[in-house]
Coordinates of C-alpha atoms in Angstrom, one line a residue:
M1 CA 0.4 -0.1 0.3
N2 CA 2.7 2.2 0.8
D3 CA 4.5 1.1 -2.6
T4 CA 1.5 2.0 -4.5
S5 CA 1.3 5.6 -2.6
N6 CA 4.4 6.0 -3.7
L7 CA 3.9 6.0 -7.0
L8 CA 1.1 8.6 -7.1
G9 CA 3.2 10.7 -5.1
Q10 CA 5.6 11.0 -8.0
L11 CA 3.2 11.1 -10.9
R12 CA 1.3 13.9 -8.7
I13 CA 2.5 17.6 -10.8
D14 CA 3.7 20.4 -8.3
P15 CA 1.4 23.3 -8.7
S16 CA 4.6 25.3 -7.7
A17 CA 7.0 24.1 -9.7
R18 CA 3.9 24.9 -12.5
Q19 CA 4.1 28.4 -12.1
S20 CA 8.5 28.9 -11.3
R21 CA 8.3 28.0 -15.2
G22 CA 6.6 31.2 -16.7
P23 CA 4.6 31.2 -19.5
G24 CA 8.1 32.1 -21.4
A25 CA 8.1 28.3 -22.3
G26 CA 4.9 28.2 -24.6
R27 CA 7.0 31.2 -26.9
W28 CA 9.9 29.0 -27.0
A29 CA 7.7 26.4 -28.1
L30 CA 6.5 27.6 -30.3
L31 CA 9.4 29.8 -31.5
A32 CA 11.0 26.3 -32.3
L33 CA 7.8 24.9 -34.4
A34 CA 7.8 27.9 -36.4
V35 CA 11.2 27.7 -37.7
V36 CA 10.9 24.3 -38.2
A37 CA 8.0 25.7 -40.5
A38 CA 9.6 28.0 -42.5
A39 CA 12.7 26.0 -43.3
A40 CA 10.4 22.8 -44.2
T41 CA 8.6 25.9 -47.0
I42 CA 12.0 26.3 -47.6
W43 CA 12.9 23.5 -48.7
L44 CA 10.3 22.0 -50.6
L45 CA 10.0 25.2 -52.8
F46 CA 14.2 25.7 -53.3
L47 CA 15.8 22.8 -52.0
R48 CA 13.3 19.8 -53.7
E49 CA 13.8 20.6 -56.8
G50 CA 17.6 21.5 -56.7
T51 CA 19.0 24.2 -58.0
P52 CA 17.0 25.8 -60.9
V53 CA 18.4 26.3 -64.2
I54 CA 17.8 29.3 -66.4
A55 CA 18.2 31.0 -69.9
T56 CA 20.6 34.1 -70.5
T57 CA 20.8 37.3 -73.1
T58 CA 23.6 39.4 -73.0
A59 CA 23.5 43.3 -73.0
R60 CA 25.1 44.5 -76.2
A61 CA 26.5 48.1 -76.9
A62 CA 23.5 50.4 -78.7
P63 CA 24.1 51.0 -82.8
A64 CA 26.0 54.2 -83.6
G65 CA 24.7 56.1 -86.6
G66 CA 21.0 57.0 -84.9
S67 CA 20.1 60.8 -84.6
A68 CA 20.2 62.0 -80.9
S69 CA 19.1 65.6 -82.0
A70 CA 15.0 66.1 -80.6
S71 CA 12.6 66.4 -82.9
V72 CA 11.4 70.0 -84.1
L73 CA 8.0 68.5 -85.9
D74 CA 5.5 66.4 -86.0
A75 CA 3.4 65.0 -88.3
S76 CA 1.0 61.5 -89.1
G77 CA 0.8 60.4 -92.6
Y78 CA 0.8 56.7 -95.1
V79 CA 3.4 54.3 -96.7
V80 CA 2.6 54.8 -100.9
A81 CA 4.3 53.0 -103.9
R82 CA 6.0 55.4 -106.1
R83 CA 6.0 53.2 -108.4
R84 CA 2.5 51.0 -109.0
A85 CA 0.7 50.3 -112.0
T86 CA -3.2 48.4 -113.1
V87 CA -1.8 46.0 -115.1
S88 CA -4.2 45.6 -118.4
S89 CA -4.4 44.6 -121.3
K90 CA -4.4 46.6 -125.1
L91 CA -6.7 44.9 -126.8
T92 CA -10.6 44.5 -125.4
G93 CA -11.2 40.6 -125.4
K94 CA -12.4 37.4 -122.5
V95 CA -10.0 36.8 -120.5
V96 CA -8.8 32.8 -121.0
E97 CA -6.3 32.8 -118.5
V98 CA -5.1 34.7 -115.1
L99 CA -1.8 33.3 -113.4
V100 CA -1.0 35.5 -110.3
E101 CA -2.0 35.8 -107.6
E102 CA -2.4 38.6 -104.7
G103 CA 0.9 38.7 -102.5
M104 CA 2.3 36.8 -105.4
R105 CA 6.2 38.3 -106.2
V106 CA 6.7 38.9 -110.1
E107 CA 9.1 39.8 -112.3
E108 CA 9.7 41.7 -115.3
N109 CA 8.4 40.6 -118.1
Q110 CA 6.7 37.9 -116.5
I111 CA 3.4 36.5 -117.8
L112 CA 0.5 37.7 -115.5
A113 CA -2.8 36.8 -117.7
R114 CA -3.9 35.4 -121.7
I115 CA -6.3 37.3 -123.5
D116 CA -8.6 34.8 -125.5
D117 CA -6.5 34.9 -128.8
I118 CA -8.5 33.5 -131.8
N119 CA -9.5 36.6 -133.9
A120 CA -5.8 37.7 -133.6
R121 CA -5.0 34.5 -135.2
A122 CA -7.2 34.4 -138.0
E123 CA -6.3 38.2 -138.6
L124 CA -2.2 36.6 -138.8
A125 CA -3.0 34.3 -141.2
L126 CA -5.1 36.5 -143.4
A127 CA -2.0 38.9 -143.5
Q128 CA 0.4 36.4 -144.2
S129 CA -1.9 34.8 -147.1
R130 CA -1.7 38.4 -148.6
L131 CA 1.8 38.2 -148.2
D132 CA 2.3 35.2 -150.1
A133 CA -0.3 36.5 -152.7
A134 CA 1.7 40.2 -153.6
R135 CA 5.0 37.7 -153.3
A136 CA 3.9 36.2 -156.4
Q137 CA 2.3 38.4 -157.9
L138 CA 6.4 40.1 -157.7
A139 CA 7.8 37.3 -159.2
E140 CA 5.0 36.9 -162.5
V141 CA 5.5 41.2 -163.3
R142 CA 10.1 40.8 -162.6
V143 CA 9.4 37.5 -165.2
Q144 CA 7.2 39.7 -167.8
R145 CA 9.7 42.8 -167.1
D146 CA 12.4 40.2 -168.3
E147 CA 10.9 39.2 -171.2
A148 CA 9.7 42.9 -172.2
H149 CA 13.8 43.4 -172.3
R150 CA 14.8 40.5 -174.4
Q151 CA 12.1 41.5 -176.9
L152 CA 12.8 45.3 -175.9
R153 CA 16.4 44.0 -177.4
R154 CA 15.8 42.6 -180.5
T155 CA 13.2 45.1 -181.7
R156 CA 16.2 47.4 -181.7
S157 CA 18.4 45.3 -182.9
L158 CA 16.3 44.8 -186.2
A159 CA 15.3 48.9 -186.4
E160 CA 19.3 49.4 -186.2
R161 CA 19.1 46.9 -190.1
K162 CA 16.0 48.6 -191.2
L163 CA 13.9 45.8 -190.8
V164 CA 11.1 47.1 -187.9
S165 CA 10.0 50.6 -188.3
E166 CA 10.3 53.6 -185.6
A167 CA 7.2 52.2 -184.0
A168 CA 7.8 48.5 -183.0
L169 CA 10.6 50.4 -181.2
D170 CA 8.7 52.6 -179.2
T171 CA 6.0 50.1 -178.7
A172 CA 8.4 47.5 -177.0
Q173 CA 10.2 50.6 -175.2
A174 CA 6.2 51.8 -173.7
E175 CA 6.0 48.3 -172.6
V176 CA 8.6 48.0 -170.4
D177 CA 8.2 51.1 -169.2
A178 CA 5.1 50.3 -168.2
L179 CA 6.3 46.6 -167.1
E180 CA 9.0 48.1 -164.8
A181 CA 6.3 50.6 -163.2
R182 CA 4.3 47.6 -161.9
L183 CA 7.3 45.7 -160.5
A184 CA 7.7 48.6 -158.3
S185 CA 4.1 49.1 -157.1
T186 CA 4.1 45.1 -156.8
Q187 CA 7.6 45.6 -154.2
A188 CA 5.2 48.6 -152.5
Q189 CA 2.3 45.6 -152.2
V190 CA 5.2 43.4 -151.1
V191 CA 6.4 46.2 -148.4
V192 CA 2.6 46.8 -147.1
A193 CA 1.8 43.0 -146.8
E194 CA 5.2 43.0 -144.8
R195 CA 4.4 45.7 -142.0
A196 CA 0.7 44.2 -142.0
V197 CA 1.8 40.7 -141.1
R198 CA 3.9 42.4 -138.3
V199 CA 1.0 44.7 -136.9
Q200 CA -0.7 41.3 -136.5
Q201 CA 1.4 40.0 -134.7
R202 CA 1.7 42.5 -132.4
Y203 CA -1.5 42.0 -132.3
L204 CA -1.7 38.6 -130.9
E205 CA 1.4 39.3 -128.4
D206 CA -0.8 41.9 -127.0
T207 CA -2.8 39.2 -126.2
V208 CA -0.4 37.9 -123.8
V209 CA -0.5 40.3 -120.0
R210 CA 2.5 41.0 -118.6
A211 CA 4.5 43.0 -116.2
P212 CA 5.4 46.0 -116.5
F213 CA 8.5 46.1 -113.9
A214 CA 9.6 43.9 -110.7
G215 CA 6.8 43.8 -107.7
V216 CA 3.8 42.2 -105.4
I217 CA 0.8 41.8 -107.3
T218 CA -1.4 43.2 -104.6
V219 CA -5.1 43.0 -106.4
K220 CA -6.6 40.7 -108.5
N221 CA -9.2 42.0 -110.9
A222 CA -10.3 39.5 -113.4
Q223 CA -11.4 36.2 -113.8
P224 CA -11.4 33.6 -117.1
G225 CA -14.3 33.9 -118.8
E226 CA -14.1 37.6 -117.6
M227 CA -14.2 40.6 -120.8
I228 CA -11.2 43.5 -120.5
S229 CA -11.0 46.6 -121.7
P230 CA -8.1 49.4 -121.0
L231 CA -11.4 51.9 -121.2
S232 CA -14.0 51.8 -118.8
A233 CA -17.1 52.6 -121.2
G234 CA -17.0 48.8 -121.9
G235 CA -20.0 48.7 -119.1
D236 CA -20.9 47.0 -116.0
G237 CA -19.9 44.0 -116.8
T238 CA -15.8 45.0 -117.7
R239 CA -13.1 45.0 -116.1
T240 CA -10.0 47.7 -117.2
G241 CA -7.3 45.7 -114.9
I242 CA -5.8 42.0 -114.9
G243 CA -4.7 43.3 -110.9
T244 CA -2.5 46.1 -109.1
L245 CA 1.5 46.1 -109.7
V246 CA 3.1 47.7 -107.0
D247 CA 7.2 48.6 -106.8
M248 CA 7.6 47.0 -103.0
D249 CA 11.4 48.7 -103.1
S250 CA 9.9 52.4 -104.1
L251 CA 7.9 52.4 -100.4
E252 CA 8.2 56.1 -99.7
I253 CA 6.1 58.2 -96.1
E254 CA 3.8 60.8 -98.0
V255 CA 2.7 63.7 -95.1
D256 CA 0.7 66.4 -94.9
V257 CA 2.4 69.2 -92.7
N258 CA 0.8 72.8 -91.7
E259 CA 2.1 75.0 -93.7
N260 CA 2.2 77.4 -90.5
F261 CA 5.1 74.2 -89.3
I262 CA 6.7 73.8 -93.4
N263 CA 9.2 76.2 -93.0
R264 CA 10.8 73.4 -90.7
V265 CA 11.0 70.5 -92.9
T266 CA 14.1 71.1 -95.8
P267 CA 15.3 68.0 -98.4
G268 CA 17.5 66.1 -96.7
Q269 CA 16.6 66.3 -92.9
P270 CA 16.4 63.0 -91.6
A271 CA 13.5 62.1 -89.5
I272 CA 12.5 59.0 -87.3
A273 CA 9.8 57.0 -88.8
R274 CA 7.0 55.3 -86.6
L275 CA 4.2 52.6 -87.9
N276 CA 1.2 52.5 -86.6
A277 CA 1.3 49.0 -86.9
Y278 CA 5.4 49.2 -84.6
P279 CA 4.4 51.9 -82.6
D280 CA 7.9 51.0 -80.2
W281 CA 10.1 50.3 -84.1
E282 CA 11.9 53.5 -85.1
I283 CA 13.0 53.7 -88.5
P284 CA 15.5 55.5 -89.8
A285 CA 14.2 58.6 -92.8
E286 CA 15.3 61.3 -94.3
V287 CA 13.1 63.8 -96.4
I288 CA 12.6 63.2 -100.4
A289 CA 11.3 67.0 -101.8
V290 CA 8.7 69.3 -99.9
I291 CA 6.6 69.4 -102.8
P292 CA 6.1 73.2 -103.8
T293 CA 2.1 73.2 -103.9
A294 CA 0.0 73.9 -101.1
D295 CA -3.9 72.2 -100.4
R296 CA -5.8 75.5 -99.7
S297 CA -8.9 73.2 -98.5
K298 CA -6.6 71.8 -95.7
A299 CA -3.5 74.5 -95.6
T300 CA -1.5 72.0 -95.9
V301 CA 1.7 71.1 -97.9
T302 CA 3.1 67.4 -98.6
V303 CA 6.0 66.4 -97.8
R304 CA 7.8 63.5 -99.0
V305 CA 10.0 60.6 -96.7
G306 CA 12.5 57.8 -98.1
F307 CA 13.1 54.6 -95.8
K308 CA 17.3 54.5 -95.4
Q309 CA 16.6 50.9 -95.3
K310 CA 13.8 48.2 -96.5
D311 CA 12.1 45.7 -94.3
P312 CA 8.8 43.5 -95.9
R313 CA 7.5 44.4 -92.4
I314 CA 6.7 47.9 -94.6
L315 CA 3.1 47.8 -96.3
P316 CA 1.7 50.2 -98.7
E317 CA -0.9 52.5 -97.6
M318 CA -0.6 51.7 -93.8
G319 CA -0.1 55.0 -90.9
V320 CA 2.9 55.9 -90.1
R321 CA 4.1 59.3 -87.6
V322 CA 7.3 60.9 -88.9
A323 CA 9.6 62.9 -86.7
F324 CA 11.0 65.4 -88.0
R325 CA 14.9 66.3 -86.7
E326 CA 17.2 68.7 -86.4
A327 CA 19.9 68.3 -89.2
Q328 CA 23.3 68.2 -87.7
P329 CA 26.6 68.7 -89.2
P330 CA 28.4 66.2 -89.7
Q331 CA 31.4 66.5 -87.1
Q332 CA 28.6 66.8 -84.8
A333 CA 26.7 63.8 -85.9
E334 CA 29.4 61.6 -85.3
Q335 CA 30.0 63.4 -81.9
R336 CA 26.7 62.6 -80.7
R337 CA 26.0 58.7 -80.9
P338 CA 23.5 57.6 -78.9
G339 CA 24.2 55.9 -75.7
G340 CA 23.4 52.9 -73.3
V341 CA 22.8 49.2 -74.4
L342 CA 20.0 47.0 -76.2
V343 CA 18.1 44.0 -73.9
D344 CA 15.8 41.7 -74.4
A345 CA 13.0 43.1 -73.2
A346 CA 12.1 39.7 -71.7
A347 CA 15.3 40.0 -69.5
V348 CA 13.4 44.0 -67.7
Q349 CA 10.9 44.8 -65.7
I350 CA 9.7 47.3 -66.8
D351 CA 8.1 50.4 -64.8
G352 CA 7.6 53.8 -66.7
D353 CA 11.4 54.6 -68.0
T354 CA 12.8 52.5 -64.9
G355 CA 13.1 48.8 -64.9
V356 CA 14.9 45.9 -62.6
V357 CA 16.9 42.9 -63.9
F358 CA 19.0 40.0 -62.2
V359 CA 22.9 40.4 -63.7
V360 CA 23.9 36.5 -63.5
R361 CA 27.4 37.0 -61.8
D362 CA 29.5 33.7 -61.1
Q363 CA 25.8 31.5 -60.6
T364 CA 24.6 33.9 -58.8
L365 CA 21.3 37.2 -59.8
E366 CA 22.4 40.8 -59.0
R367 CA 18.8 42.3 -58.8
R368 CA 19.8 46.1 -60.6
A369 CA 17.9 48.8 -60.8
V370 CA 17.9 50.2 -64.8
R371 CA 16.9 53.2 -66.7
I372 CA 15.1 52.6 -69.9
A373 CA 15.2 55.3 -73.0
G374 CA 12.4 53.9 -74.9
R375 CA 12.4 50.8 -76.9
S376 CA 12.5 49.2 -80.3
G377 CA 10.8 46.0 -81.3
G378 CA 11.9 43.2 -78.6
E379 CA 14.5 45.5 -77.9
V380 CA 15.6 47.6 -74.5
R381 CA 17.1 50.6 -74.3
V382 CA 19.0 51.2 -71.2
V383 CA 21.1 54.1 -70.6
S384 CA 22.0 53.4 -67.0
G385 CA 22.9 50.2 -64.7
L386 CA 24.5 47.7 -67.5
T387 CA 27.5 47.9 -69.3
A388 CA 27.5 45.6 -72.8
G389 CA 28.0 41.7 -72.3
D390 CA 26.2 41.7 -68.7
V391 CA 24.2 38.8 -68.8
L392 CA 21.6 38.8 -67.9
A393 CA 18.3 36.3 -66.6
L394 CA 15.3 36.0 -68.6
G395 CA 12.3 33.6 -67.2
D396 CA 9.4 34.7 -64.9
L397 CA 11.7 37.4 -62.8
S398 CA 8.6 37.6 -60.4
Q399 CA 10.4 34.3 -58.8
F400 CA 13.9 35.8 -58.4
R401 CA 15.4 37.1 -55.5
D402 CA 18.8 38.7 -54.9
G403 CA 21.6 35.6 -53.7
M404 CA 19.2 33.3 -55.7
A405 CA 21.9 30.6 -56.7
V406 CA 20.9 29.3 -61.0
K407 CA 22.8 27.0 -63.0
L408 CA 22.7 28.6 -67.1
K409 CA 21.5 27.0 -69.5
P410 CA 24.4 25.3 -72.0

């Protein structure tokens, strides 16, 4: 019994001992549990799958040659083609074959379509037959002329011996002269027949519609079976052209500048063009000419602006904004080159004119603030915070942090 009481007494909790521990012991236990949970979370998020593998890009120096001068005037316009043609046939006829489609590039003299040539071939055959007949008649007259010359020689010989009268000699001479005249007339008829054949051959060639210059077909107007005419008076069912051909190498910009500011624009002045479809793409341009006339209704003057670089993204009739720059002497233009570096836009978290990038150094990320000067296509111009050759991390930038260890893709 005493043993049982001793055991129960050992299990009894002393209230004084519990009060001596105080409330701080429970807090320390909770803190230890929080530390263990945080460590487990970090292990689950970062250590369980190992060091993340990321792609990288390299900052490169901004190319020289851009204009750093300020804009003196902005204007809107459209892309136009200086060389553009609605290709048609010289003859009125039925289209039997069309060999082009919209967007197709063609070369100079390439066949675009064919017109019904049955009548042209018949006219050519008729002209060739007339030429053959004229040549046969010419051969006959030549034979008659040669015979008349022989008869004249015989008559002259007999007249010298007083065997024939002078009247007979005159008759033989008249026959020769008549055949000579007839021969000349027949030769002229042969020449006329030959030219008629060439004309009919030209008509036959005109039934084949060819490209006057190299370019791209932008509009296809005619289909096989339709009537086509170079004139617009053929009626509702008559087309006036096979299609529209545009020389893409002749694309330029036409802008209307308010006549109050036309004094700010001069031929040869540098400019920057931005297509409405690609507002971040700066295209170097230059003023070609200022058209010396004003539009009375709009009080504007048309200015032609040429592209300094060609690109397939530039299409006719696109809207475009042009920023006319200050013209600089060559020495100043060489000195004022655009600064900064160009980096992939996916490597920058952009916020207005500033941004954040993660520079990779010794397989560790370094968070860095940068200043943005503009965008061009898929690249961002950074004017401070980076130097050419810096390696930047690509990916979900929100998951990166300063000092994070990473592995680089090969």
